[in-house]
PDB file of C-alpha atoms in Angstrom:
ATOM      1  CA  MET A   1     108.959  88.120  88.762  1.00  0.00           C
ATOM      2  CA  LYS A   2     109.437  87.897  92.492  1.00  0.00           C
ATOM      3  CA  THR A   3     107.081  89.769  94.748  1.00  0.00           C
ATOM      4  CA  ASN A   4     106.373  87.751  97.948  1.00  0.00           C
ATOM      5  CA  GLY A   5     104.908  90.878  99.531  1.00  0.00           C
ATOM      6  CA  LYS A   6     108.300  92.359 100.335  1.00  0.00           C
ATOM      7  CA  ARG A   7     110.293  93.255  97.242  1.00  0.00           C
ATOM      8  CA  LEU A   8     109.627  93.430  93.555  1.00  0.00           C
ATOM      9  CA  TYR A   9     112.466  92.666  91.179  1.00  0.00           C
ATOM     10  CA  LEU A  10     111.838  94.403  87.892  1.00  0.00           C
ATOM     11  CA  CYS A  11     114.716  92.625  86.205  1.00  0.00           C
ATOM     12  CA  PHE A  12     112.709  89.386  85.953  1.00  0.00           C
ATOM     13  CA  THR A  13     109.841  88.624  83.602  1.00  0.00           C
ATOM     14  CA  PRO A  14     107.472  89.979  82.499  1.00  0.00           C
ATOM     15  CA  LEU A  15     109.625  93.112  82.549  1.00  0.00           C
ATOM     16  CA  PRO A  16     112.987  92.996  80.748  1.00  0.00           C
ATOM     17  CA  GLN A  17     116.063  94.163  82.586  1.00  0.00           C
ATOM     18  CA  LEU A  18     116.894  97.766  81.895  1.00  0.00           C
ATOM     19  CA  SER A  19     119.835  98.242  79.572  1.00  0.00           C
ATOM     20  CA  LEU A  20     121.199 101.289  77.819  1.00  0.00           C
ATOM     21  CA  PRO A  21     119.647 101.603  74.352  1.00  0.00           C
ATOM     22  CA  GLU A  22     121.747 102.425  71.297  1.00  0.00           C
ATOM     23  CA  SER A  23     119.144 105.049  70.454  1.00  0.00           C
ATOM     24  CA  ILE A  24     116.085 106.421  72.204  1.00  0.00           C
ATOM     25  CA  VAL A  25     112.915 104.599  71.244  1.00  0.00           C
ATOM     26  CA  HIS A  26     110.033 106.352  72.973  1.00  0.00           C
ATOM     27  CA  ILE A  27     106.656 104.640  72.729  1.00  0.00           C
ATOM     28  CA  ARG A  28     104.144 107.469  72.666  1.00  0.00           C
ATOM     29  CA  ILE A  29     100.961 106.957  74.657  1.00  0.00           C
ATOM     30  CA  ALA A  30      97.803 108.977  74.032  1.00  0.00           C
ATOM     31  CA  GLU A  31      96.579 111.065  76.968  1.00  0.00           C
ATOM     32  CA  GLU A  32      93.369 109.069  77.441  1.00  0.00           C
ATOM     33  CA  GLU A  33      95.216 105.758  77.305  1.00  0.00           C
ATOM     34  CA  GLU A  34      97.784 106.988  79.816  1.00  0.00           C
ATOM     35  CA  ARG A  35      95.028 108.067  82.187  1.00  0.00           C
ATOM     36  CA  ASN A  36      93.507 104.583  81.992  1.00  0.00           C
ATOM     37  CA  LEU A  37      96.916 102.989  82.488  1.00  0.00           C
ATOM     38  CA  LEU A  38      97.598 105.076  85.590  1.00  0.00           C
ATOM     39  CA  GLU A  39      94.266 104.134  87.107  1.00  0.00           C
ATOM     40  CA  ASN A  40      94.858 100.459  86.344  1.00  0.00           C
ATOM     41  CA  VAL A  41      98.373 100.497  87.758  1.00  0.00           C
ATOM     42  CA  ALA A  42      97.083 102.180  90.906  1.00  0.00           C
ATOM     43  CA  ALA A  43      94.699  99.226  91.248  1.00  0.00           C
ATOM     44  CA  GLY A  44      97.590  96.775  90.930  1.00  0.00           C
ATOM     45  CA  ASP A  45      97.487  95.922  87.216  1.00  0.00           C
ATOM     46  CA  TRP A  46     100.950  94.585  86.331  1.00  0.00           C
ATOM     47  CA  GLN A  47     100.357  94.562  82.573  1.00  0.00           C
ATOM     48  CA  ALA A  48      99.427  98.242  82.644  1.00  0.00           C
ATOM     49  CA  PHE A  49     102.591  98.961  84.585  1.00  0.00           C
ATOM     50  CA  THR A  50     104.608  97.029  81.996  1.00  0.00           C
ATOM     51  CA  ARG A  51     103.158  99.281  79.294  1.00  0.00           C
ATOM     52  CA  LEU A  52     104.294 102.432  81.126  1.00  0.00           C
ATOM     53  CA  TYR A  53     107.653 100.854  81.859  1.00  0.00           C
ATOM     54  CA  GLU A  54     108.326 100.027  78.218  1.00  0.00           C
ATOM     55  CA  ALA A  55     107.229 103.500  77.113  1.00  0.00           C
ATOM     56  CA  TYR A  56     109.247 105.592  79.553  1.00  0.00           C
ATOM     57  CA  SER A  57     112.265 103.543  80.668  1.00  0.00           C
ATOM     58  CA  PRO A  58     114.339 104.450  77.555  1.00  0.00           C
ATOM     59  CA  LEU A  59     113.821 108.158  78.282  1.00  0.00           C
ATOM     60  CA  ILE A  60     114.817 107.739  81.916  1.00  0.00           C
ATOM     61  CA  LEU A  61     117.943 105.794  81.019  1.00  0.00           C
ATOM     62  CA  HIS A  62     118.960 108.447  78.508  1.00  0.00           C
ATOM     63  CA  TYR A  63     118.429 111.187  81.098  1.00  0.00           C
ATOM     64  CA  LEU A  64     120.576 109.357  83.681  1.00  0.00           C
ATOM     65  CA  GLN A  65     123.261 108.594  81.125  1.00  0.00           C
ATOM     66  CA  VAL A  66     123.837 112.318  80.615  1.00  0.00           C
ATOM     67  CA  TYR A  67     125.043 112.613  84.232  1.00  0.00           C
ATOM     68  CA  LEU A  68     126.561 109.198  84.940  1.00  0.00           C
ATOM     69  CA  ALA A  69     129.427 107.547  83.121  1.00  0.00           C
ATOM     70  CA  ASP A  70     129.008 104.086  84.655  1.00  0.00           C
ATOM     71  CA  LYS A  71     126.511 101.941  82.737  1.00  0.00           C
ATOM     72  CA  HIS A  72     125.791  99.815  85.811  1.00  0.00           C
ATOM     73  CA  ASP A  73     124.880 102.880  87.899  1.00  0.00           C
ATOM     74  CA  VAL A  74     122.534 104.143  85.171  1.00  0.00           C
ATOM     75  CA  GLU A  75     120.697 100.834  84.906  1.00  0.00           C
ATOM     76  CA  GLU A  76     120.501 100.303  88.666  1.00  0.00           C
ATOM     77  CA  ILE A  77     119.068 103.764  89.347  1.00  0.00           C
ATOM     78  CA  GLY A  78     116.612 103.298  86.490  1.00  0.00           C
ATOM     79  CA  GLN A  79     115.428 100.050  88.073  1.00  0.00           C
ATOM     80  CA  GLU A  80     115.011 101.724  91.449  1.00  0.00           C
ATOM     81  CA  VAL A  81     112.959 104.557  89.958  1.00  0.00           C
ATOM     82  CA  PHE A  82     110.397 102.192  88.467  1.00  0.00           C
ATOM     83  CA  LEU A  83     110.431 100.035  91.572  1.00  0.00           C
ATOM     84  CA  LYS A  84     109.475 103.122  93.558  1.00  0.00           C
ATOM     85  CA  VAL A  85     106.718 103.932  91.046  1.00  0.00           C
ATOM     86  CA  TRP A  86     105.246 100.474  91.619  1.00  0.00           C
ATOM     87  CA  LYS A  87     105.575 100.637  95.405  1.00  0.00           C
ATOM     88  CA  LYS A  88     103.755 103.992  95.430  1.00  0.00           C
ATOM     89  CA  ARG A  89     101.296 103.064  92.691  1.00  0.00           C
ATOM     90  CA  GLU A  90      98.249 104.176  94.725  1.00  0.00           C
ATOM     91  CA  LEU A  91      99.367 107.790  94.170  1.00  0.00           C
ATOM     92  CA  LEU A  92      99.108 107.456  90.398  1.00  0.00           C
ATOM     93  CA  VAL A  93      95.372 108.193  90.398  1.00  0.00           C
ATOM     94  CA  THR A  94      96.261 111.810  91.228  1.00  0.00           C
ATOM     95  CA  VAL A  95      99.054 112.136  88.649  1.00  0.00           C
ATOM     96  CA  ARG A  96      98.180 114.210  85.580  1.00  0.00           C
ATOM     97  CA  SER A  97     101.459 113.747  83.708  1.00  0.00           C
ATOM     98  CA  PHE A  98     103.333 110.485  84.214  1.00  0.00           C
ATOM     99  CA  LYS A  99     106.264 111.832  82.229  1.00  0.00           C
ATOM    100  CA  ASN A 100     106.701 114.722  84.669  1.00  0.00           C
ATOM    101  CA  TYR A 101     106.166 112.391  87.608  1.00  0.00           C
ATOM    102  CA  VAL A 102     108.734 109.768  86.603  1.00  0.00           C
ATOM    103  CA  PHE A 103     111.327 112.346  85.542  1.00  0.00           C
ATOM    104  CA  ILE A 104     111.065 114.085  88.915  1.00  0.00           C
ATOM    105  CA  MET A 105     111.552 110.733  90.635  1.00  0.00           C
ATOM    106  CA  ALA A 106     114.578 110.051  88.428  1.00  0.00           C
ATOM    107  CA  ARG A 107     116.028 113.463  89.226  1.00  0.00           C
ATOM    108  CA  ASN A 108     115.601 112.885  92.957  1.00  0.00           C
ATOM    109  CA  ALA A 109     117.136 109.412  92.719  1.00  0.00           C
ATOM    110  CA  LEU A 110     120.065 110.843  90.781  1.00  0.00           C
ATOM    111  CA  ASN A 111     120.587 113.590  93.359  1.00  0.00           C
ATOM    112  CA  ASP A 112     120.534 111.033  96.190  1.00  0.00           C
ATOM    113  CA  PHE A 113     123.075 108.883  94.368  1.00  0.00           C
ATOM    114  CA  LEU A 114     125.426 111.802  93.696  1.00  0.00           C
ATOM    115  CA  LYS A 115     125.199 112.968  97.314  1.00  0.00           C
ATOM    116  CA  ALA A 116     126.030 109.455  98.522  1.00  0.00           C
ATOM    117  CA  GLN A 117     128.976 109.266  96.134  1.00  0.00           C
ATOM    118  CA  GLN A 118     130.273 112.615  97.362  1.00  0.00           C
ATOM    119  CA  ALA A 119     129.953 111.519 100.986  1.00  0.00           C
ATOM    120  CA  LEU A 120     131.865 108.333 100.194  1.00  0.00           C
ATOM    121  CA  ILE A 121     134.655 110.287  98.513  1.00  0.00           C
ATOM    122  CA  GLN A 122     134.943 112.594 101.520  1.00  0.00           C
ATOM    123  CA  LYS A 123     135.026 109.641 103.904  1.00  0.00           C
ATOM    124  CA  GLN A 124     137.716 107.917 101.887  1.00  0.00           C
ATOM    125  CA  ALA A 125     139.693 111.156 101.900  1.00  0.00           C
ATOM    126  CA  GLY A 126     139.695 111.056 105.673  1.00  0.00           C
ATOM    127  CA  TYR A 127     137.288 113.890 106.412  1.00  0.00           C
ATOM    128  CA  SER A 128     135.225 111.664 108.695  1.00  0.00           C
ATOM    129  CA  LYS A 129     138.080 110.062 110.649  1.00  0.00           C
ATOM    130  CA  ASP A 130     137.406 112.103 113.783  1.00  0.00           C
ATOM    131  CA  TYR A 131     133.657 111.473 113.828  1.00  0.00           C
ATOM    132  CA  VAL A 132     132.410 109.780 116.983  1.00  0.00           C
ATOM    133  CA  GLN A 133     129.069 107.958 116.919  1.00  0.00           C
ATOM    134  CA  PRO A 134     126.848 109.499 119.625  1.00  0.00           C
ATOM    135  CA  HIS A 135     125.540 107.268 122.407  1.00  0.00           C
ATOM    136  CA  TYR A 136     121.847 107.282 123.233  1.00  0.00           C
ATOM    137  CA  SER A 137     120.408 105.842 126.419  1.00  0.00           C
ATOM    138  CA  ALA A 138     117.251 103.715 126.506  1.00  0.00           C
ATOM    139  CA  ASP A 139     115.340 106.684 127.946  1.00  0.00           C
ATOM    140  CA  ASP A 140     116.541 108.929 125.136  1.00  0.00           C
ATOM    141  CA  LYS A 141     115.393 106.415 122.551  1.00  0.00           C
ATOM    142  CA  LEU A 142     111.973 106.054 124.221  1.00  0.00           C
ATOM    143  CA  ILE A 143     111.435 109.824 124.196  1.00  0.00           C
ATOM    144  CA  THR A 144     112.601 110.066 120.593  1.00  0.00           C
ATOM    145  CA  ASP A 145     110.243 107.257 119.547  1.00  0.00           C
ATOM    146  CA  GLN A 146     107.332 108.985 121.302  1.00  0.00           C
ATOM    147  CA  TYR A 147     108.068 112.274 119.568  1.00  0.00           C
ATOM    148  CA  GLU A 148     108.335 110.537 116.214  1.00  0.00           C
ATOM    149  CA  SER A 149     105.009 108.776 116.783  1.00  0.00           C
ATOM    150  CA  ILE A 150     103.263 112.076 117.547  1.00  0.00           C
ATOM    151  CA  ALA A 151     104.834 113.726 114.496  1.00  0.00           C
ATOM    152  CA  ARG A 152     103.668 110.927 112.209  1.00  0.00           C
ATOM    153  CA  THR A 153     100.183 111.033 113.724  1.00  0.00           C
ATOM    154  CA  ALA A 154     100.009 114.752 112.955  1.00  0.00           C
ATOM    155  CA  LEU A 155     100.907 114.023 109.357  1.00  0.00           C
ATOM    156  CA  ASP A 156      98.365 111.211 109.073  1.00  0.00           C
ATOM    157  CA  THR A 157      95.520 113.445 110.275  1.00  0.00           C
ATOM    158  CA  LEU A 158      95.929 115.893 107.387  1.00  0.00           C
ATOM    159  CA  PRO A 159      93.372 115.803 104.572  1.00  0.00           C
ATOM    160  CA  GLU A 160      94.720 113.496 101.862  1.00  0.00           C
ATOM    161  CA  LYS A 161      95.377 116.215  99.275  1.00  0.00           C
ATOM    162  CA  GLN A 162      97.172 118.467 101.767  1.00  0.00           C
ATOM    163  CA  ARG A 163      99.216 115.527 103.026  1.00  0.00           C
ATOM    164  CA  GLN A 164     100.266 114.558  99.520  1.00  0.00           C
ATOM    165  CA  ILE A 165     101.289 118.109  98.613  1.00  0.00           C
ATOM    166  CA  PHE A 166     103.189 118.550 101.871  1.00  0.00           C
ATOM    167  CA  LEU A 167     105.128 115.307 101.314  1.00  0.00           C
ATOM    168  CA  LEU A 168     105.910 116.119  97.698  1.00  0.00           C
ATOM    169  CA  ARG A 169     107.266 119.507  98.741  1.00  0.00           C
ATOM    170  CA  THR A 170     109.237 118.501 101.856  1.00  0.00           C
ATOM    171  CA  ARG A 171     110.211 114.862 101.423  1.00  0.00           C
ATOM    172  CA  ASP A 172     110.483 114.657  97.623  1.00  0.00           C
ATOM    173  CA  GLU A 173     111.804 118.233  97.297  1.00  0.00           C
ATOM    174  CA  MET A 174     109.549 119.105  94.371  1.00  0.00           C
ATOM    175  CA  THR A 175     108.903 122.722  93.476  1.00  0.00           C
ATOM    176  CA  ILE A 176     105.434 124.269  93.681  1.00  0.00           C
ATOM    177  CA  GLN A 177     105.301 124.380  89.878  1.00  0.00           C
ATOM    178  CA  GLU A 178     106.285 120.699  89.590  1.00  0.00           C
ATOM    179  CA  ILE A 179     103.589 119.687  92.064  1.00  0.00           C
ATOM    180  CA  ALA A 180     101.013 121.768  90.211  1.00  0.00           C
ATOM    181  CA  ASP A 181     101.970 120.164  86.900  1.00  0.00           C
ATOM    182  CA  MET A 182     101.892 116.663  88.354  1.00  0.00           C
ATOM    183  CA  LEU A 183      98.541 117.030  90.103  1.00  0.00           C
ATOM    184  CA  GLY A 184      96.870 119.187  87.481  1.00  0.00           C
ATOM    185  CA  MET A 185      96.371 122.052  89.935  1.00  0.00           C
ATOM    186  CA  SER A 186      97.072 125.758  89.788  1.00  0.00           C
ATOM    187  CA  VAL A 187     100.217 127.077  91.454  1.00  0.00           C
ATOM    188  CA  GLY A 188      98.018 129.141  93.752  1.00  0.00           C
ATOM    189  CA  GLY A 189      95.997 126.084  94.739  1.00  0.00           C
ATOM    190  CA  VAL A 190      99.121 124.117  95.600  1.00  0.00           C
ATOM    191  CA  HIS A 191     100.557 127.018  97.565  1.00  0.00           C
ATOM    192  CA  LYS A 192      97.337 127.438  99.541  1.00  0.00           C
ATOM    193  CA  SER A 193      97.132 123.720 100.384  1.00  0.00           C
ATOM    194  CA  LEU A 194     100.780 123.717 101.452  1.00  0.00           C
ATOM    195  CA  GLN A 195     100.232 126.713 103.712  1.00  0.00           C
ATOM    196  CA  GLN A 196      97.172 125.106 105.284  1.00  0.00           C
ATOM    197  CA  ALA A 197      99.050 121.861 105.880  1.00  0.00           C
ATOM    198  CA  THR A 198     102.064 123.647 107.371  1.00  0.00           C
ATOM    199  CA  THR A 199      99.927 125.789 109.692  1.00  0.00           C
ATOM    200  CA  TYR A 200      97.960 122.766 110.910  1.00  0.00           C
ATOM    201  CA  LEU A 201     101.097 120.685 111.535  1.00  0.00           C
ATOM    202  CA  LYS A 202     102.878 123.484 113.406  1.00  0.00           C
ATOM    203  CA  ASP A 203      99.845 123.996 115.672  1.00  0.00           C
ATOM    204  CA  TYR A 204      99.371 120.252 116.271  1.00  0.00           C
ATOM    205  CA  LEU A 205     103.012 119.693 117.136  1.00  0.00           C
ATOM    206  CA  ALA A 206     103.259 122.817 119.299  1.00  0.00           C
ATOM    207  CA  LYS A 207     100.375 121.577 121.456  1.00  0.00           C
ATOM    208  CA  ASN A 208     102.432 118.446 122.114  1.00  0.00           C
ATOM    209  CA  GLY A 209     105.642 120.351 122.781  1.00  0.00           C
ATOM    210  CA  ILE A 210     107.345 119.208 119.579  1.00  0.00           C
ATOM    211  CA  SER A 211     109.282 121.296 117.105  1.00  0.00           C
ATOM    212  CA  PHE A 212     108.124 121.428 113.493  1.00  0.00           C
ATOM    213  CA  THR A 213     111.758 120.826 112.554  1.00  0.00           C
ATOM    214  CA  LEU A 214     111.548 117.339 114.051  1.00  0.00           C
ATOM    215  CA  LEU A 215     108.864 116.392 111.552  1.00  0.00           C
ATOM    216  CA  LEU A 216     111.040 117.604 108.683  1.00  0.00           C
ATOM    217  CA  LEU A 217     113.974 115.585 109.993  1.00  0.00           C
ATOM    218  CA  ILE A 218     111.820 112.473 110.254  1.00  0.00           C
ATOM    219  CA  LEU A 219     110.684 112.893 106.652  1.00  0.00           C
ATOM    220  CA  PHE A 220     114.168 113.646 105.368  1.00  0.00           C
ATOM    221  CA  PHE A 221     115.934 110.750 107.053  1.00  0.00           C
ATOM    222  CA  GLN A 222     113.259 108.079 106.760  1.00  0.00           C
ATOM    223  CA  PRO A 223     114.436 104.996 104.828  1.00  0.00           C
TER     224      PRO A 223
END
């Protein structure tokens, strides 16, 4: 395992490299045990993460295999999904169903991959040959950086639950029902929190002369 504070490679021990199984072998985890595992992973417990990984990675690989013909692509996306779970492990304390959570992440990763593939095909077909990279002056970049800083500050000042719901809805493109299932909330409760977050952010940004759309663009195009 290689961590060094920057990147975690799941293909090294103690986790085996993901590979397509001949048949699905799903290790079932009791609800109480899963809750304990999620809390432990959120606190940085690698062994607990390994347990979740071994239980759910076969299901994720099977799901990806339905849509992708290339074995390498399936395994690579599967690795990235669990890498993202580990990087965002602090959020797991609020997750009520890890199965829903990891499948939504896999779906989003798959969508991103397919969009990138489509863009590459279009570029190779010559659709992008007339595109000219825009030029930005130093002043333009300074103003853009200032706007981005204000937009991120607005987001950071939201109550934690509202911030999480807003990000899941806008950045991760989850539905209200998916968020409710993941967080163990009612649909109405999620909708109310999302409305409160949106209203607050629009007011905050408007006071600073910034469009709400800018915040959405920042979230959508962030690496």
